[in-house]
Coordinates of C-alpha atoms in Angstrom, one line a residue:
Chain A
M1 CA -18.3 -6.3 -10.5
S2 CA -21.7 -7.7 -10.3
V3 CA -22.1 -10.7 -8.0
Y4 CA -22.0 -13.8 -10.2
T5 CA -20.5 -16.1 -7.6
R6 CA -21.8 -16.6 -4.0
V7 CA -19.0 -17.1 -1.5
Q8 CA -19.4 -19.0 1.7
A9 CA -17.7 -18.0 4.9
A10 CA -15.9 -21.3 5.4
D11 CA -14.5 -21.2 1.9
L12 CA -13.4 -17.6 2.3
E13 CA -11.7 -18.5 5.6
D14 CA -9.7 -21.3 3.9
F15 CA -8.8 -18.8 1.2
L16 CA -7.6 -16.2 3.7
A17 CA -5.5 -18.7 5.5
G18 CA -3.1 -18.3 2.6
Y19 CA -2.5 -14.7 3.5
S20 CA -1.0 -12.9 6.5
V21 CA -4.1 -10.7 7.0
G22 CA -5.6 -12.2 10.2
E23 CA -9.0 -13.7 10.6
L24 CA -12.3 -13.1 8.8
E25 CA -14.5 -10.6 10.6
G26 CA -17.1 -9.9 7.9
F27 CA -17.8 -9.8 4.2
E28 CA -20.5 -8.6 1.8
G29 CA -21.0 -8.6 -2.0
I30 CA -20.6 -5.5 -4.0
S31 CA -23.3 -4.8 -6.7
A32 CA -21.5 -2.6 -9.1
G33 CA -19.5 -3.0 -12.4
I34 CA -19.7 -5.5 -15.1
T35 CA -17.1 -8.2 -15.4
N36 CA -16.1 -9.8 -12.1
T37 CA -17.5 -10.7 -8.7
N38 CA -16.4 -8.4 -5.9
Y39 CA -16.8 -8.6 -2.1
F40 CA -15.8 -6.2 0.7
V41 CA -13.8 -8.3 3.2
D42 CA -12.8 -7.2 6.7
T43 CA -10.1 -9.1 8.7
G44 CA -8.2 -8.6 11.9
S45 CA -5.6 -6.5 10.1
G46 CA -7.5 -4.5 7.5
R47 CA -10.2 -4.0 5.0
W48 CA -9.9 -5.6 1.5
V49 CA -11.7 -6.1 -1.7
L50 CA -11.9 -9.8 -2.9
T51 CA -12.3 -10.2 -6.6
L52 CA -13.3 -13.5 -8.2
F53 CA -12.4 -13.4 -11.9
E54 CA -15.3 -14.6 -14.0
K55 CA -13.5 -14.5 -17.3
L56 CA -9.7 -14.0 -16.7
S57 CA -7.6 -17.1 -16.4
D58 CA -4.8 -17.9 -13.9
A59 CA -2.3 -17.4 -16.7
E60 CA -3.7 -13.9 -17.6
L61 CA -3.9 -12.5 -14.1
P62 CA -0.2 -11.9 -13.3
F63 CA 0.0 -9.1 -15.8
Y64 CA -2.8 -7.1 -14.1
L65 CA -1.9 -7.9 -10.5
D66 CA 1.9 -7.3 -11.1
L67 CA 1.0 -4.0 -12.7
M68 CA -1.2 -2.9 -9.8
D69 CA 1.6 -3.9 -7.4
H70 CA 4.1 -1.9 -9.5
L71 CA 2.0 1.2 -9.7
A72 CA 0.9 1.2 -6.1
G73 CA 4.5 0.7 -5.1
Q74 CA 5.5 3.8 -7.0
G75 CA 2.9 6.0 -5.2
V76 CA 0.2 5.9 -7.9
P77 CA -3.1 5.8 -5.9
S78 CA -4.2 2.5 -7.3
A79 CA -5.7 -0.6 -5.9
H80 CA -2.9 -2.8 -4.4
P81 CA -3.0 -6.6 -4.4
V82 CA -2.0 -8.5 -1.3
A83 CA 0.7 -11.1 -1.8
R84 CA 0.0 -14.6 -0.3
R85 CA 2.4 -16.4 1.9
D86 CA 3.5 -18.4 -1.1
G87 CA 4.4 -15.1 -2.9
R88 CA 1.6 -15.3 -5.5
F89 CA -1.1 -12.5 -5.9
H90 CA -3.9 -14.9 -6.6
A91 CA -5.3 -18.4 -5.8
R92 CA -8.6 -20.2 -6.4
L93 CA -11.8 -19.7 -4.6
N94 CA -15.1 -21.3 -5.6
G95 CA -13.2 -22.8 -8.5
K96 CA -12.3 -19.4 -9.9
P97 CA -9.1 -17.3 -9.8
A98 CA -9.4 -14.8 -7.0
A99 CA -7.3 -12.0 -5.5
L100 CA -7.3 -9.8 -2.4
V101 CA -6.6 -6.1 -2.9
H102 CA -6.4 -3.3 -0.4
R103 CA -9.7 -1.5 0.0
L104 CA -9.2 2.1 -0.9
R105 CA -11.0 5.0 0.8
G106 CA -13.1 7.5 -1.1
A107 CA -16.0 7.3 -3.6
S108 CA -16.5 7.8 -7.2
V109 CA -17.9 11.2 -8.3
D110 CA -20.8 11.5 -10.8
A111 CA -20.1 15.1 -11.7
P112 CA -16.4 15.9 -11.2
D113 CA -15.7 19.6 -10.9
A114 CA -12.7 21.3 -12.6
R115 CA -10.4 20.7 -9.6
Q116 CA -11.2 17.0 -9.5
C117 CA -10.7 16.9 -13.3
A118 CA -7.2 18.6 -12.9
A119 CA -6.3 16.1 -10.1
M120 CA -7.4 13.2 -12.4
G121 CA -5.3 14.6 -15.3
A122 CA -2.2 14.7 -13.1
V123 CA -2.7 11.2 -11.7
V124 CA -3.2 9.7 -15.2
A125 CA 0.1 11.4 -16.4
E126 CA 1.9 10.1 -13.3
M127 CA 0.4 6.6 -13.9
H128 CA 1.6 6.6 -17.5
K129 CA 5.1 7.7 -16.3
A130 CA 5.3 5.2 -13.5
A131 CA 4.2 2.4 -15.8
D132 CA 7.3 3.1 -18.0
S133 CA 9.4 0.9 -15.7
F134 CA 6.9 -2.0 -15.6
G135 CA 8.1 -5.0 -17.6
G136 CA 4.9 -6.9 -18.3
Q137 CA 3.4 -7.2 -21.8
N138 CA -0.3 -7.5 -22.7
A139 CA -2.1 -6.8 -25.9
N140 CA -5.4 -4.8 -25.9
V141 CA -8.1 -7.4 -25.7
R142 CA -10.6 -4.8 -26.9
G143 CA -8.5 -3.7 -29.9
L144 CA -9.5 -3.6 -33.6
D145 CA -9.3 -7.4 -33.9
W146 CA -11.9 -7.8 -31.1
M147 CA -14.0 -5.1 -32.7
Q148 CA -14.1 -7.0 -36.0
R149 CA -15.0 -10.3 -34.3
T150 CA -17.7 -8.6 -32.3
R151 CA -19.1 -6.9 -35.4
R152 CA -19.6 -10.4 -36.9
E153 CA -21.2 -11.6 -33.7
L154 CA -23.6 -8.6 -33.5
A155 CA -24.3 -8.1 -37.2
E156 CA -27.7 -10.0 -37.4
R157 CA -29.0 -8.3 -34.2
L158 CA -28.3 -4.7 -35.4
D159 CA -30.5 -2.6 -37.5
T160 CA -29.3 -1.4 -40.9
E161 CA -28.4 2.1 -39.7
D162 CA -26.3 0.9 -36.7
L163 CA -24.6 -1.7 -38.9
A164 CA -23.7 0.9 -41.5
L165 CA -22.4 3.2 -38.8
L166 CA -20.3 0.4 -37.3
D167 CA -18.9 -0.7 -40.7
D168 CA -18.0 2.9 -41.7
E169 CA -16.3 3.6 -38.4
L170 CA -14.4 0.3 -38.4
A171 CA -13.1 1.1 -41.9
F172 CA -12.0 4.5 -40.7
Q173 CA -10.2 3.1 -37.6
Q174 CA -8.6 0.3 -39.7
A175 CA -7.2 3.0 -42.0
A176 CA -5.8 5.2 -39.3
A177 CA -2.0 5.1 -38.9
R178 CA -1.0 5.5 -35.3
Q179 CA 2.5 4.1 -35.3
S180 CA 4.0 7.4 -34.4
L181 CA 2.0 8.0 -31.2
P182 CA 3.5 7.5 -27.8
R183 CA 2.6 4.1 -26.4
G184 CA 2.9 2.5 -23.0
V185 CA 0.8 0.7 -20.4
I186 CA -2.7 2.2 -20.2
H187 CA -5.6 1.5 -17.9
A188 CA -8.1 1.5 -20.8
D189 CA -11.2 1.8 -18.8
L190 CA -11.0 5.0 -16.8
F191 CA -14.7 5.7 -16.4
R192 CA -15.7 7.8 -13.4
D193 CA -16.8 4.7 -11.6
N194 CA -13.3 3.3 -11.7
V195 CA -11.8 6.4 -9.9
L196 CA -12.3 7.2 -6.2
F197 CA -12.0 10.6 -4.7
E198 CA -11.6 12.0 -1.2
G199 CA -12.6 15.6 -1.6
H200 CA -10.5 16.9 -4.5
H201 CA -7.9 14.2 -4.2
V202 CA -7.8 11.1 -6.3
S203 CA -7.7 8.4 -3.6
G204 CA -7.9 5.4 -5.9
L205 CA -7.8 4.0 -9.5
I206 CA -9.5 0.6 -9.5
D207 CA -10.4 -2.2 -11.9
F208 CA -7.2 -2.5 -14.0
Y209 CA -8.5 -5.6 -15.8
Y210 CA -8.4 -4.1 -19.3
A211 CA -4.9 -2.6 -18.8
C212 CA -2.6 -3.2 -21.8
Q213 CA 0.1 -1.8 -24.0
D214 CA -1.5 0.8 -26.4
I215 CA -1.4 4.5 -27.3
L216 CA -1.4 6.7 -24.2
L217 CA -4.0 8.9 -25.8
F218 CA -6.6 6.2 -25.5
D219 CA -6.8 6.7 -21.8
L220 CA -7.5 10.4 -22.3
A221 CA -10.1 9.7 -24.9
V222 CA -12.0 7.3 -22.6
I223 CA -11.9 10.0 -19.9
C224 CA -12.9 12.8 -22.2
N225 CA -15.9 10.8 -23.4
D226 CA -17.1 10.0 -19.9
W227 CA -15.9 12.8 -17.6
C228 CA -16.4 15.8 -19.9
I229 CA -19.6 15.0 -21.7
D230 CA -22.8 15.3 -19.7
D231 CA -26.0 13.2 -19.8
Q232 CA -27.4 15.3 -22.7
G233 CA -24.2 14.6 -24.7
R234 CA -23.0 18.2 -24.2
F235 CA -19.2 18.7 -24.0
D236 CA -17.9 20.6 -21.0
P237 CA -14.9 22.6 -22.2
A238 CA -13.9 23.8 -18.7
A239 CA -13.7 20.3 -17.3
W240 CA -11.7 19.1 -20.3
Q241 CA -9.3 22.1 -20.3
A242 CA -8.5 21.5 -16.6
L243 CA -7.9 17.8 -17.1
S244 CA -5.9 18.0 -20.3
A245 CA -3.7 20.9 -19.1
A246 CA -2.9 19.1 -15.8
Y247 CA -1.9 16.0 -17.8
A248 CA 0.1 18.0 -20.4
R249 CA 2.1 19.8 -17.7
R250 CA 3.5 16.3 -16.8
R251 CA 3.7 14.8 -20.3
P252 CA 3.5 17.3 -23.1
Y253 CA 1.6 16.1 -26.2
S254 CA 3.4 15.6 -29.5
A255 CA 2.3 17.2 -32.8
D256 CA 1.2 13.7 -34.0
E257 CA -1.0 13.3 -30.9
H258 CA -2.8 16.6 -31.7
D259 CA -3.4 15.3 -35.3
A260 CA -4.6 11.9 -34.1
W261 CA -6.9 13.0 -31.3
P262 CA -10.2 13.3 -33.2
G263 CA -9.9 9.7 -34.5
V264 CA -8.8 8.4 -31.1
L265 CA -11.9 10.0 -29.4
R266 CA -14.0 8.1 -32.0
L267 CA -12.1 4.9 -31.3
A268 CA -12.8 5.1 -27.6
A269 CA -16.5 5.8 -28.2
L270 CA -16.7 2.9 -30.7
R271 CA -15.0 0.4 -28.3
F272 CA -17.5 1.0 -25.5
W273 CA -20.5 1.3 -27.8
L274 CA -19.5 -2.2 -29.1
S275 CA -18.9 -3.8 -25.7
R276 CA -22.1 -2.4 -24.3
L277 CA -24.0 -3.6 -27.4
Q278 CA -22.5 -7.0 -26.7
D279 CA -23.5 -7.0 -23.0
W280 CA -26.9 -5.7 -23.9
L281 CA -27.7 -8.2 -26.7
F282 CA -26.0 -11.2 -25.0
P283 CA -26.5 -10.8 -21.3
R284 CA -24.8 -13.1 -18.8
D285 CA -26.6 -14.8 -15.9
G286 CA -25.8 -13.8 -12.4
D287 CA -27.3 -13.2 -9.0
D288 CA -27.2 -9.5 -9.4
T289 CA -25.8 -8.1 -12.7
H290 CA -26.4 -5.0 -14.7
Q291 CA -25.6 -3.7 -18.1
K292 CA -25.0 -0.2 -19.2
D293 CA -27.0 1.4 -22.0
P294 CA -25.0 1.5 -25.2
A295 CA -27.0 4.4 -26.7
P296 CA -25.1 7.3 -25.1
L297 CA -21.8 6.0 -26.5
K298 CA -23.4 5.9 -30.0
E299 CA -24.4 9.5 -29.6
I300 CA -20.9 10.5 -28.6
L301 CA -19.5 8.6 -31.6
L302 CA -21.9 10.4 -33.9
A303 CA -21.1 13.8 -32.4
H304 CA -17.3 13.2 -32.8
R305 CA -17.8 12.2 -36.4
E306 CA -19.2 15.7 -36.9
R307 CA -16.8 17.7 -34.8
T308 CA -14.4 16.9 -31.9
P309 CA -13.1 18.9 -29.0
A310 CA -9.4 19.8 -29.3
L311 CA -6.7 17.8 -27.4
L312 CA -5.6 21.0 -25.6
P313 CA -3.3 22.6 -24.7
T314 CA -2.8 23.4 -28.4
G315 CA 0.4 24.3 -30.1
P316 CA 3.9 23.9 -28.7
A317 CA 4.0 23.7 -24.9
Chain B
M1 CA 12.1 11.1 14.6
S2 CA 13.0 14.4 16.1
V3 CA 13.8 17.1 13.5
Y4 CA 17.6 17.3 13.2
T5 CA 17.6 18.4 9.5
R6 CA 15.6 21.4 8.1
V7 CA 14.3 20.7 4.6
Q8 CA 13.6 23.5 2.1
A9 CA 10.6 23.4 -0.3
A10 CA 12.8 23.7 -3.4
D11 CA 15.0 20.8 -2.3
L12 CA 12.0 18.7 -1.4
E13 CA 10.4 19.4 -4.8
D14 CA 13.6 18.2 -6.6
F15 CA 13.6 15.1 -4.5
L16 CA 9.9 14.4 -5.2
A17 CA 10.5 14.8 -9.0
G18 CA 12.2 11.3 -8.7
Y19 CA 8.8 9.8 -7.8
S20 CA 5.4 9.5 -9.5
V21 CA 3.5 11.1 -6.7
G22 CA 2.6 14.5 -8.2
E23 CA 3.6 17.9 -7.0
L24 CA 4.3 19.2 -3.5
E25 CA 1.3 20.7 -1.7
G26 CA 2.6 21.0 1.8
F27 CA 5.0 19.6 4.4
E28 CA 5.8 19.9 8.1
G29 CA 8.3 18.4 10.5
I30 CA 7.2 15.7 13.0
S31 CA 8.5 16.2 16.6
A32 CA 8.4 12.7 17.9
G33 CA 10.8 9.7 18.2
I34 CA 14.5 9.5 18.6
T35 CA 16.7 8.5 15.7
N36 CA 15.7 10.1 12.4
T37 CA 14.2 13.3 11.0
N38 CA 10.6 12.9 9.7
Y39 CA 8.2 15.2 7.8
F40 CA 4.6 14.8 6.8
V41 CA 4.4 15.5 3.1
D42 CA 1.3 16.0 1.0
T43 CA 1.4 15.8 -2.8
G44 CA -1.2 15.8 -5.6
S45 CA -1.6 12.0 -5.3
G46 CA -1.4 11.3 -1.6
R47 CA -0.1 11.8 1.9
W48 CA 3.4 10.6 2.8
V49 CA 6.0 10.5 5.5
L50 CA 9.5 11.6 4.5
T51 CA 12.3 10.2 6.6
L52 CA 15.9 11.6 6.5
F53 CA 18.2 8.9 8.0
E54 CA 20.5 10.6 10.5
K55 CA 22.6 7.4 11.2
L56 CA 21.7 4.7 8.7
S57 CA 23.8 4.6 5.4
D58 CA 22.7 4.1 1.8
A59 CA 24.1 0.6 2.0
E60 CA 22.1 -0.3 5.2
L61 CA 18.8 1.1 4.0
P62 CA 17.7 -1.6 1.5
F63 CA 17.2 -4.2 4.2
Y64 CA 14.7 -2.1 6.1
L65 CA 12.9 -0.6 3.1
D66 CA 12.7 -3.9 1.2
L67 CA 11.3 -5.5 4.4
M68 CA 8.7 -2.8 4.8
D69 CA 7.7 -3.3 1.1
H70 CA 7.6 -7.1 1.6
L71 CA 5.4 -6.9 4.7
A72 CA 3.0 -4.3 3.4
G73 CA 2.7 -6.3 0.2
Q74 CA 1.6 -9.3 2.2
G75 CA -1.2 -7.4 4.0
V76 CA 0.7 -6.7 7.2
P77 CA -0.5 -3.1 8.3
S78 CA 3.0 -1.7 8.1
A79 CA 4.5 1.5 6.7
H80 CA 5.1 1.1 3.0
P81 CA 7.9 2.8 1.1
V82 CA 7.3 4.4 -2.3
A83 CA 9.5 3.2 -5.2
R84 CA 11.1 5.9 -7.2
R85 CA 11.0 6.1 -11.0
D86 CA 14.5 4.5 -11.0
G87 CA 13.2 1.6 -8.9
R88 CA 15.0 2.4 -5.7
F89 CA 13.3 3.1 -2.4
H90 CA 15.7 5.8 -1.3
A91 CA 17.8 8.7 -2.6
R92 CA 19.6 11.7 -1.1
L93 CA 18.1 14.9 0.3
N94 CA 20.1 17.5 2.2
G95 CA 23.0 15.2 1.8
K96 CA 21.3 12.4 3.8
P97 CA 19.7 9.2 2.7
A98 CA 15.9 9.8 2.5
A99 CA 12.8 7.7 1.8
L100 CA 9.1 8.4 1.2
V101 CA 6.6 6.1 2.8
H102 CA 2.8 6.0 2.7
R103 CA 1.3 7.9 5.6
L104 CA -0.8 5.6 7.6
R105 CA -4.0 6.5 9.3
G106 CA -4.6 6.2 13.0
A107 CA -2.8 7.2 16.2
S108 CA -0.7 5.5 18.8
V109 CA -2.5 4.6 22.1
D110 CA -1.1 5.4 25.5
A111 CA -3.2 2.9 27.4
P112 CA -4.2 0.0 25.1
D113 CA -7.2 -2.0 26.3
A114 CA -7.5 -5.8 26.2
R115 CA -9.1 -5.7 22.7
Q116 CA -6.3 -3.6 21.3
C117 CA -3.7 -5.8 23.0
A118 CA -5.3 -8.8 21.3
A119 CA -5.3 -7.1 18.0
M120 CA -1.6 -6.3 18.5
G121 CA -0.8 -9.9 19.4
A122 CA -2.5 -11.1 16.2
V123 CA -0.7 -8.6 14.0
V124 CA 2.7 -9.4 15.4
A125 CA 2.2 -13.1 14.8
E126 CA 1.1 -12.4 11.2
M127 CA 4.1 -10.1 10.8
H128 CA 6.5 -12.9 12.0
K129 CA 4.9 -15.3 9.6
A130 CA 4.8 -13.0 6.7
A131 CA 8.5 -12.2 7.2
D132 CA 9.4 -15.9 6.8
S133 CA 9.4 -15.4 3.0
F134 CA 11.6 -12.3 3.2
G135 CA 15.1 -12.9 1.9
G136 CA 17.1 -10.1 3.5
Q137 CA 19.7 -10.6 6.3
N138 CA 20.5 -8.1 9.1
A139 CA 22.2 -8.7 12.4
N140 CA 20.8 -7.0 15.5
V141 CA 22.7 -3.8 15.9
R142 CA 21.5 -3.6 19.5
G143 CA 22.6 -7.2 20.4
L144 CA 25.0 -8.3 23.1
D145 CA 28.1 -7.0 21.3
W146 CA 26.6 -3.5 21.2
M147 CA 25.7 -3.9 24.9
Q148 CA 29.3 -4.7 25.8
R149 CA 30.7 -1.8 23.8
T150 CA 28.1 0.6 25.3
R151 CA 28.9 -0.7 28.8
R152 CA 32.6 0.4 28.3
E153 CA 31.4 3.8 26.9
L154 CA 29.1 4.4 29.9
A155 CA 31.1 2.9 32.7
E156 CA 32.7 6.1 34.1
R157 CA 29.4 7.9 34.0
L158 CA 27.4 5.3 36.0
D159 CA 27.3 5.1 39.7
T160 CA 28.6 2.0 41.5
E161 CA 25.1 0.4 41.9
D162 CA 24.1 0.9 38.3
L163 CA 27.4 -0.5 37.0
A164 CA 27.1 -3.5 39.3
L165 CA 23.6 -4.2 38.0
L166 CA 24.7 -3.7 34.4
D167 CA 27.7 -6.1 34.8
D168 CA 25.7 -8.7 36.6
E169 CA 22.9 -8.6 34.0
L170 CA 25.4 -8.7 31.1
A171 CA 27.0 -11.8 32.6
F172 CA 23.6 -13.4 32.9
Q173 CA 22.7 -12.6 29.3
Q174 CA 26.0 -13.8 28.0
A175 CA 25.6 -17.1 29.7
A176 CA 22.0 -17.7 28.4
A177 CA 21.8 -20.3 25.6
R178 CA 19.1 -19.4 23.2
Q179 CA 20.1 -21.4 20.1
S180 CA 17.0 -23.6 20.3
L181 CA 14.5 -20.7 20.2
P182 CA 12.5 -19.9 17.0
R183 CA 14.2 -17.1 15.0
G184 CA 13.2 -14.8 12.2
V185 CA 12.9 -11.2 11.2
I186 CA 11.7 -9.1 14.1
H187 CA 10.8 -5.4 14.4
A188 CA 12.8 -5.1 17.7
D189 CA 11.3 -1.8 18.7
L190 CA 7.5 -2.3 19.1
F191 CA 6.8 0.3 21.7
R192 CA 3.3 1.8 21.8
D193 CA 4.4 4.9 19.9
N194 CA 5.5 2.7 16.9
V195 CA 2.0 1.2 16.5
L196 CA -1.1 3.1 15.1
F197 CA -4.7 2.2 15.9
E198 CA -8.0 3.1 14.4
G199 CA -10.4 2.1 17.1
H200 CA -9.5 -1.5 18.0
H201 CA -7.7 -2.2 14.7
V202 CA -4.0 -1.9 14.3
S203 CA -3.7 0.4 11.3
G204 CA 0.0 0.7 11.2
L205 CA 3.4 -0.7 12.4
I206 CA 6.0 2.0 11.9
D207 CA 9.7 2.7 12.4
F208 CA 11.3 -0.6 11.3
Y209 CA 14.8 0.7 11.5
Y210 CA 15.9 -1.7 14.2
A211 CA 14.5 -4.7 12.4
C212 CA 16.8 -7.7 12.2
Q213 CA 17.1 -11.5 12.5
D214 CA 16.8 -12.5 16.1
I215 CA 14.6 -14.6 18.4
L216 CA 10.9 -14.0 17.8
L217 CA 10.4 -13.8 21.5
F218 CA 12.3 -10.6 21.7
D219 CA 9.5 -8.7 20.0
L220 CA 7.0 -10.0 22.6
A221 CA 9.3 -9.1 25.4
V222 CA 9.6 -5.5 24.2
I223 CA 5.8 -5.3 23.9
C224 CA 5.2 -6.9 27.3
N225 CA 7.6 -4.4 29.0
D226 CA 5.9 -1.4 27.4
W227 CA 2.3 -2.3 26.8
C228 CA 1.5 -4.4 29.8
I229 CA 3.4 -2.5 32.6
D230 CA 2.0 0.8 33.8
D231 CA 3.7 4.0 34.8
Q232 CA 4.0 2.7 38.4
G233 CA 5.8 -0.4 37.1
R234 CA 2.8 -2.6 37.8
F235 CA 2.2 -5.5 35.5
D236 CA -1.3 -5.8 33.9
P237 CA -2.0 -9.5 33.6
A238 CA -5.3 -9.0 31.6
A239 CA -3.6 -7.0 28.9
W240 CA -0.8 -9.5 28.6
Q241 CA -3.1 -12.5 28.7
A242 CA -5.1 -11.0 25.7
L243 CA -2.0 -10.2 23.8
S244 CA -0.1 -13.4 24.3
A245 CA -3.1 -15.6 23.7
A246 CA -3.9 -13.9 20.4
Y247 CA -0.3 -14.3 19.3
A248 CA -0.1 -18.0 20.4
R249 CA -3.3 -18.9 18.5
R250 CA -1.3 -18.0 15.3
R251 CA 2.1 -19.3 16.4
P252 CA 2.1 -21.6 19.4
Y253 CA 5.1 -21.2 21.8
S254 CA 7.6 -24.0 22.1
A255 CA 8.6 -25.5 25.5
D256 CA 12.0 -23.9 25.1
E257 CA 10.3 -20.5 24.7
H258 CA 8.4 -20.9 27.9
D259 CA 11.7 -21.7 29.7
A260 CA 13.6 -18.8 28.1
W261 CA 10.9 -16.2 28.6
P262 CA 12.0 -14.7 32.0
G263 CA 15.6 -14.1 30.7
V264 CA 14.3 -12.6 27.4
L265 CA 12.1 -10.2 29.3
R266 CA 15.2 -9.1 31.2
L267 CA 17.2 -8.8 27.9
A268 CA 14.6 -6.5 26.4
A269 CA 14.6 -4.3 29.5
L270 CA 18.4 -4.2 29.5
R271 CA 18.6 -3.3 25.8
F272 CA 16.4 -0.2 26.2
W273 CA 17.8 0.8 29.6
L274 CA 21.2 0.9 28.0
S275 CA 20.2 2.8 24.9
R276 CA 18.3 5.3 26.9
L277 CA 21.3 5.8 29.3
Q278 CA 23.4 6.4 26.2
D279 CA 21.0 9.0 24.7
W280 CA 20.6 10.6 28.2
L281 CA 24.3 10.8 29.0
F282 CA 25.5 11.6 25.4
P283 CA 22.7 13.7 23.9
R284 CA 22.8 14.7 20.2
D285 CA 22.2 18.2 18.9
G286 CA 19.1 19.0 17.0
D287 CA 16.4 21.6 16.4
D288 CA 13.9 19.7 18.4
T289 CA 15.0 16.5 20.0
H290 CA 14.0 14.6 23.1
Q291 CA 15.3 11.7 25.1
K292 CA 13.4 9.2 27.1
D293 CA 14.0 8.6 30.8
P294 CA 16.1 5.4 31.3
A295 CA 14.8 5.0 34.9
P296 CA 11.6 3.1 34.2
L297 CA 13.4 0.4 32.2
K298 CA 15.9 -0.1 35.1
E299 CA 12.9 -0.6 37.4
I300 CA 11.4 -3.1 35.0
L301 CA 14.7 -4.9 34.8
L302 CA 15.0 -5.0 38.6
A303 CA 11.4 -6.3 38.9
H304 CA 12.0 -9.1 36.4
R305 CA 15.1 -10.1 38.3
E306 CA 12.9 -10.8 41.2
R307 CA 9.9 -12.3 39.4
T308 CA 8.6 -12.4 35.8
P309 CA 5.1 -12.8 34.4
A310 CA 4.6 -16.1 32.5
L311 CA 4.7 -16.3 28.8
L312 CA 1.1 -17.6 28.6
P313 CA -0.7 -19.5 27.4
T314 CA 1.1 -22.1 29.6
G315 CA 1.5 -25.8 28.8
P316 CA 0.9 -27.6 25.6
A317 CA -1.5 -25.7 23.2

């Protein structure tokens, strides 16, 4: 959500005229995130986030925006797009696809405590269940095919050790059979900075622009790798226990999921190690952009190759 | 929204299991309003209002709940129903149709100032425009047919003077030709206690359960009679000027609307004088119910029969 595109008030006013949200009162760029340009926008009838999509096309957007509308409509505390007068959820601004979503209250939490982890586990389970009735289809754009393409792109910039790790891990992931795991619509990017809290309540899931059909366990692996592992790479068993137990109370894990978990944790670490390497080695231009350091994800991947935390709760529910 | 129906925690938990909103954390009855039973409900993923419909049937509810969903989805700050896992917006609780809607922030304002009136005028215009793309159909259940039926029900309980006033006003309203006035979906009950503010922003329009297709001017007449007339029956021209001008900037009035306005103000006063007389003379039982005094609406009606404020802004826009 770095600011790549500067928006002018007159253009924004024209854009807002397509909505029933009243007149522009103020706006400012948001300097956070990676992929898109975001602004806070205030109008006569509310507070909104404007997103200009720097990579997604008009044809790709309905899946994400319809999903957000579906989830918010079912009571999942997720960012909710605003429909235009013409019924669409997006239009063009500064020559880019752009959408207006409700601005959620709350703030992301750097060091979630056990209660916040439990609240998150419950919300993710509810999100997975609410998404069952969503009809849209979208493949994971950061799946194994993308990983193989990215490996070829990065190969000459990586040192021998990293390339060997990458190749060995890709071979392991290609060989993993996951057909028996429960699948559905997942968020696929549930880092702490994509979740807002008010106190111990989850007030918002945001940034659904990697959502796709994939194994449900992938969301939990992304969370475990980010929420329950500290800056020194140490696993926090109490945080993970709280999160996983709250999730499993709403959707019990299958035996196959217990078996697959160590490999899925590695998959989630690999996916973000790779995308951060790509952003790091091939940065994009922008007024105000930032990349995240790939190194911690590599450390997590290496640690999981040695020994992984259990999925929990273990055994039959 | 008086509490007619007592809800038990176990029944509420069963009801909430049909939603993706997490588990019950607390609930309490709301002692306000007239027609339905309402509770505040908190769950693991948010704060909600539960409404048990004391008069509306399962068949009647989709119009109202779909409208609220449509308006909220277009950015109108209106109460937003939560879809159940089965896709419906309502189910049964305590043997009555019941729905869960997002709990909005803010509070209603007893004495709105000019800025709040302007904000309200803008939001109502946006609501009327956003409702243009709503497909549902619903006749006004408090239209002239209902007024005639209610006159027969009340006749023997009214004194001679009130009955004469009622008959004279009904004859005037029956004779009024309003076919040329702009129509659409209206809220039809926009009293101050159905509008929430945060500071000078409208944060919520609630209680859409009289919404229907009718002349747009009716919403403005209800507002003018409640928001811009004080407890002593004195008209506040500054409040009305602010409200009407903000509305007309978004939807300019037609010449026919200027002509029809005095009669429509009388119609709105008559409608609520009658429904309050009905509630007053034939109260319903409930744990905690209250009626509103019909007398002030009669005074407003009498005043408008003498002289009415102008629609404003006058003349061509």
